[in-house]
């Protein structure tokens, strides 16, 4: 059966696990993974994923499908010169090996869609990926063509199609709804990356029956905690977080500084994990999508999706720490 028509989250996860296991060549991978994927247990929500017995997953509210909390962005990283291909291949392989699923891209990110599609096919990992991309163009016919081109580049299915930064929102939303209804897209949503867009995002979240919303949120820009994150929880909308490092501002603030001792209490081993675990401690966040073209940075980032998360008191300490350094 085509994944276009398959709405069973357990079946979808099973195929991803099979693809990831086959690509990794892990002889002991599949039995426990398939057992976990086919066992319905409420206690497994927000729990380690079957793929790694470590990566945390959370349920997509509209379907209950479990999805790894650590995703992979591609803005500024997967649009490469020839010399970067080997490193990007390693990034994608390590991402799946460490339990990652969602890859988020856009036709506006240079040739990132083409690169991701080629690498996914070359590595045999395409079916292991939850593929998310965007439409960013005006006009109904132009929007459909751009979406079709994205599918050609990335390979089908597109799990999530999003409208990028409100561009021709109502026109493209009509197409997204129609294509979801016919099974072309499993999920649909809207994205933005600026805090000043929050007021409109809030209106659209109230008005539209979307599966996902994507916006910026970080320990340095926590404004989403005030209204958007509670609204997403109330409306049953999955949240994708971009700019978790504030476009590098976070690393500039902590450069040369030693991690606070309390970070070890929840297994934080780097400043990147410090920032990412802060974001993931918000239960309304489904996936955070830091972008990197460095395999070592990718592995470090993925560590944020494992182990305990900070509680309210620790998050307050974390905010104070960063505020003092910034």
C-alpha positions as semicolon CSV with decimal commas, in nm:
position;residue;x (nm);y (nm);z (nm)
1;X;0,000;0,000;0,000
2;X;0,129;0,346;-0,083
3;X;0,227;0,563;0,213
4;X;0,019;0,833;0,049
5;X;-0,292;0,644;0,153
6;X;-0,164;0,502;0,479
7;X;-0,293;0,689;0,781
8;X;-0,198;0,426;1,040
9;X;0,081;0,579;1,254
10;X;0,203;0,236;1,369
11;X;0,236;0,114;1,011
12;X;0,422;0,431;0,913
13;X;0,665;0,392;1,202
14;X;0,718;0,025;1,115
15;X;0,828;0,115;0,763
16;X;1,064;0,382;0,894
17;X;1,219;0,138;1,138
18;X;1,263;-0,124;0,867
19;X;1,428;0,132;0,639
20;X;1,656;0,264;0,911
21;X;1,750;-0,085;1,026
22;X;1,824;-0,204;0,673
23;X;2,038;0,101;0,603
24;X;2,229;0,063;0,928
25;X;2,275;-0,310;0,877
26;X;2,202;-0,369;1,243
27;X;2,139;-0,737;1,311
28;X;1,984;-0,676;1,652
29;X;1,794;-0,363;1,560
30;X;1,467;-0,484;1,417
31;X;1,312;-0,727;1,667
32;X;1,294;-0,483;1,960
33;X;1,213;-0,193;1,729
34;X;0,920;-0,370;1,566
35;X;0,798;-0,492;1,902
36;X;0,792;-0,137;2,035
37;X;0,635;0,001;1,717
38;X;0,348;-0,246;1,729
39;X;0,284;-0,227;2,102
40;X;0,030;0,033;2,207
41;X;0,123;0,164;2,548
42;X;0,022;0,503;2,684
43;X;0,331;0,501;2,903
44;X;0,546;0,513;2,589
45;X;0,434;0,866;2,507
46;X;0,718;1,119;2,532
47;X;0,948;0,822;2,589
48;X;1,265;0,683;2,427
49;X;1,209;0,581;2,065
50;X;1,227;0,224;1,943
51;X;1,505;0,312;1,699
52;X;1,772;0,387;1,958
53;X;1,620;0,305;2,299
54;X;1,730;0,656;2,386
55;X;1,582;0,922;2,160
56;X;1,272;1,084;2,307
57;X;0,955;1,087;2,097
58;X;0,632;1,283;2,123
59;X;0,294;1,226;1,966
60;X;0,165;1,439;1,678
61;X;-0,167;1,554;1,827
62;X;-0,378;1,514;1,512
63;X;-0,293;1,144;1,468
64;X;-0,103;1,016;1,771
65;X;0,195;0,920;1,553
66;X;0,515;0,924;1,756
67;X;0,797;1,139;1,617
68;X;1,154;1,187;1,740
69;X;1,201;1,523;1,912
70;X;1,533;1,596;1,744
71;X;1,496;1,694;1,380
72;X;1,737;1,832;1,122
73;X;1,710;2,173;0,960
74;X;1,879;2,254;0,630
75;X;1,886;2,632;0,589
76;X;2,240;2,740;0,506
77;X;2,387;2,391;0,541
78;X;2,260;2,153;0,273
79;X;2,321;2,389;-0,018
80;X;2,672;2,269;-0,080
81;X;2,982;2,286;-0,292
82;X;3,112;1,950;-0,415
83;X;3,366;1,923;-0,134
84;X;3,091;1,918;0,130
85;X;2,902;1,617;0,001
86;X;3,090;1,359;0,212
87;X;3,029;1,553;0,533
88;X;2,661;1,604;0,455
89;X;2,622;1,234;0,382
90;X;2,773;1,160;0,723
91;X;2,536;1,410;0,884
92;X;2,232;1,237;0,735
93;X;2,357;0,890;0,824
94;X;2,439;0,992;1,182
95;X;2,103;1,165;1,214
96;X;1,911;0,846;1,139
97;X;2,154;0,628;1,336
98;X;2,088;0,841;1,644
99;X;1,710;0,816;1,611
100;X;1,629;1,125;1,405
101;X;1,335;1,135;1,163
102;X;1,218;1,483;1,055
103;X;1,426;1,666;0,795
104;X;1,295;2,018;0,732
105;X;1,381;2,207;0,415
106;X;1,244;2,455;0,160
107;X;1,279;2,543;-0,209
108;X;1,417;2,877;-0,089
109;X;1,725;2,712;0,069
110;X;1,937;2,711;-0,245
111;X;1,970;2,355;-0,377
112;X;1,904;2,195;-0,037
113;X;1,602;1,996;-0,156
114;X;1,803;1,844;-0,439
115;X;2,097;1,762;-0,212
116;X;1,879;1,606;0,057
117;X;1,690;1,399;-0,198
118;X;2,008;1,273;-0,362
119;X;2,173;1,184;-0,032
120;X;1,859;1,017;0,104
121;X;1,841;0,794;-0,202
122;X;2,216;0,727;-0,216
123;X;2,224;0,618;0,149
124;X;1,904;0,415;0,129
125;X;1,756;0,626;0,408
126;X;1,467;0,792;0,224
127;X;1,196;0,575;0,379
128;X;1,342;0,632;0,726
129;X;1,287;1,007;0,701
130;X;0,987;1,220;0,788
131;X;1,022;1,472;0,505
132;X;0,900;1,826;0,564
133;X;0,925;2,108;0,312
134;X;0,748;2,431;0,224
135;X;0,581;2,633;-0,048
136;X;0,701;2,992;-0,087
137;X;0,553;3,147;-0,399
138;X;0,248;3,343;-0,515
139;X;-0,024;3,200;-0,737
140;X;-0,222;2,878;-0,728
141;X;-0,066;2,720;-1,038
142;X;0,280;2,839;-0,937
143;X;0,233;2,696;-0,589
144;X;0,127;2,356;-0,720
145;X;0,425;2,349;-0,955
146;X;0,667;2,440;-0,678
147;X;0,524;2,169;-0,453
148;X;0,545;1,912;-0,733
149;X;0,906;2,008;-0,799
150;X;0,986;1,965;-0,429
151;X;0,841;1,614;-0,439
152;X;1,051;1,531;-0,745
153;X;1,365;1,650;-0,572
154;X;1,302;1,495;-0,232
155;X;1,115;1,184;-0,340
156;X;0,767;1,087;-0,234
157;X;0,597;1,099;0,003
158;X;0,616;1,450;0,143
159;X;0,505;1,391;0,501
160;X;0,453;1,759;0,584
161;X;0,391;2,052;0,349
162;X;0,409;2,396;0,507
163;X;0,337;2,751;0,390
164;X;0,657;2,948;0,433
165;X;0,631;3,288;0,603
166;X;0,263;3,348;0,508
167;X;0,342;3,391;0,136
168;X;0,007;3,391;-0,051
169;X;-0,132;3,213;0,251
170;X;-0,498;3,166;0,162
171;X;-0,429;3,054;-0,196
172;X;-0,170;2,797;-0,091
173;X;-0,373;2,683;0,210
174;X;-0,659;2,581;-0,019
175;X;-0,416;2,364;-0,218
176;X;-0,267;2,211;0,096
177;X;-0,611;2,115;0,229
178;X;-0,713;1,961;-0,103
179;X;-0,392;1,763;-0,134
180;X;-0,412;1,637;0,222
181;X;-0,771;1,525;0,156
182;X;-0,656;1,317;-0,141
183;X;-0,360;1,170;0,048
184;X;-0,078;1,359;-0,123
185;X;0,039;1,508;0,207
186;X;0,003;1,341;0,544
187;X;0,023;1,669;0,735
188;X;-0,002;2,041;0,660
189;X;0,107;2,353;0,843
190;X;0,239;2,710;0,850
191;X;0,583;2,847;0,937
192;X;0,757;3,169;1,033
193;X;1,089;3,252;1,192
194;X;1,040;3,597;1,348
195;X;0,891;3,695;1,683
196;X;0,711;3,987;1,522
197;X;0,502;3,735;1,328
198;X;0,356;3,582;1,647
199;X;0,038;3,791;1,647
200;X;-0,057;3,672;1,301
201;X;0,055;3,318;1,376
202;X;-0,181;3,317;1,671
203;X;-0,472;3,426;1,451
204;X;-0,396;3,159;1,192
205;X;-0,361;2,889;1,458
206;X;-0,706;2,976;1,587
207;X;-0,861;2,998;1,239
208;X;-0,712;2,702;1,053
209;X;-0,719;2,329;1,115
210;X;-0,344;2,274;1,085
211;X;-0,142;1,973;1,195
212;X;0,186;2,160;1,250
213;X;0,305;2,512;1,319
214;X;0,670;2,616;1,306
215;X;0,819;2,921;1,477
216;X;1,128;3,051;1,656
217;X;1,181;2,975;2,023
218;X;1,492;2,968;2,239
219;X;1,628;3,033;2,585
220;X;1,716;3,385;2,464
221;X;1,382;3,449;2,292
222;X;1,120;3,276;2,510
223;X;0,821;3,485;2,394
224;X;0,646;3,178;2,247
225;X;0,592;3,057;2,604
226;X;0,342;3,336;2,663
227;X;0,075;3,255;2,405
228;X;0,179;3,037;2,112
229;X;0,289;2,726;2,299
230;X;-0,020;2,717;2,525
231;X;-0,242;2,778;2,222
232;X;-0,077;2,495;2,029
233;X;-0,142;2,262;2,322
234;X;-0,505;2,374;2,346
235;X;-0,566;2,341;1,972
236;X;-0,383;2,011;1,929
237;X;-0,120;2,151;1,692
238;X;0,227;1,998;1,676
239;X;0,509;2,252;1,720
240;X;0,836;2,261;1,527
241;X;1,096;2,498;1,673
242;X;1,345;2,684;1,455
243;X;1,629;2,920;1,558
244;X;1,690;2,741;1,888
245;X;2,040;2,893;1,892
246;X;1,923;3,242;1,793
247;X;2,115;3,230;1,465
248;X;2,439;3,178;1,657
249;X;2,381;3,455;1,912
250;X;2,359;3,195;2,187
251;X;2,703;3,051;2,107
252;X;2,857;3,396;2,092
253;X;2,721;3,465;2,441
254;X;2,860;3,145;2,597
255;X;3,187;3,122;2,403
256;X;3,475;3,033;2,632
257;X;3,246;2,980;2,930
258;X;3,231;2,663;3,137
259;X;2,902;2,479;3,165
260;X;2,741;2,529;3,506
261;X;2,776;2,230;3,737
262;X;2,402;2,179;3,766
263;X;2,383;2,094;3,395
264;X;2,530;1,752;3,470
265;X;2,219;1,667;3,673
266;X;2,027;1,614;3,349
267;X;2,311;1,484;3,136
268;X;2,395;1,808;2,953
269;X;2,742;1,774;2,800
270;X;2,767;2,088;2,585
271;X;2,625;2,436;2,544
272;X;2,433;2,316;2,238
273;X;2,255;2,055;2,451
274;X;2,196;2,322;2,716
275;X;2,002;2,535;2,466
276;X;1,818;2,244;2,306
277;X;1,710;2,079;2,631
278;X;1,566;2,409;2,745
279;X;1,345;2,414;2,435
280;X;1,249;2,046;2,461
281;X;1,148;2,086;2,825
282;X;0,839;2,267;2,697
283;X;0,589;1,979;2,653
284;X;0,408;2,150;2,363
285;X;0,726;2,129;2,150
286;X;0,724;1,824;1,924
287;X;1,046;1,872;1,726
288;X;1,340;2,111;1,726
289;X;1,533;2,141;1,399
290;X;1,890;2,276;1,439
291;X;2,077;2,286;1,109
292;X;2,434;2,166;1,075
293;X;2,672;2,039;0,810
294;X;2,919;1,905;1,067
295;X;2,880;1,539;1,170
296;X;3,032;1,606;1,515
297;X;2,789;1,890;1,580
298;X;2,503;1,671;1,463
299;X;2,590;1,396;1,711
300;X;2,625;1,652;1,989
301;X;2,285;1,802;1,906
302;X;2,118;1,461;1,903
303;X;2,227;1,407;2,262
304;X;1,973;1,669;2,368
305;X;1,695;1,429;2,273
306;X;1,805;1,169;2,529
307;X;1,793;1,153;2,906
308;X;1,605;1,379;3,150
309;X;1,486;1,731;3,078
310;X;1,504;2,035;3,308
311;X;1,211;2,102;3,539
312;X;1,065;2,448;3,598
313;X;1,316;2,541;3,867
314;X;1,613;2,434;3,659
315;X;1,483;2,621;3,355
316;X;1,477;2,935;3,563
317;X;1,839;2,875;3,663
318;X;1,928;2,817;3,300
319;X;1,768;3,148;3,194
320;X;1,957;3,333;3,468
321;X;2,285;3,173;3,360
322;X;2,243;3,279;2,998
323;X;2,120;3,627;3,092
324;X;2,432;3,684;3,301
325;X;2,659;3,571;3,019
326;X;2,478;3,768;2,750
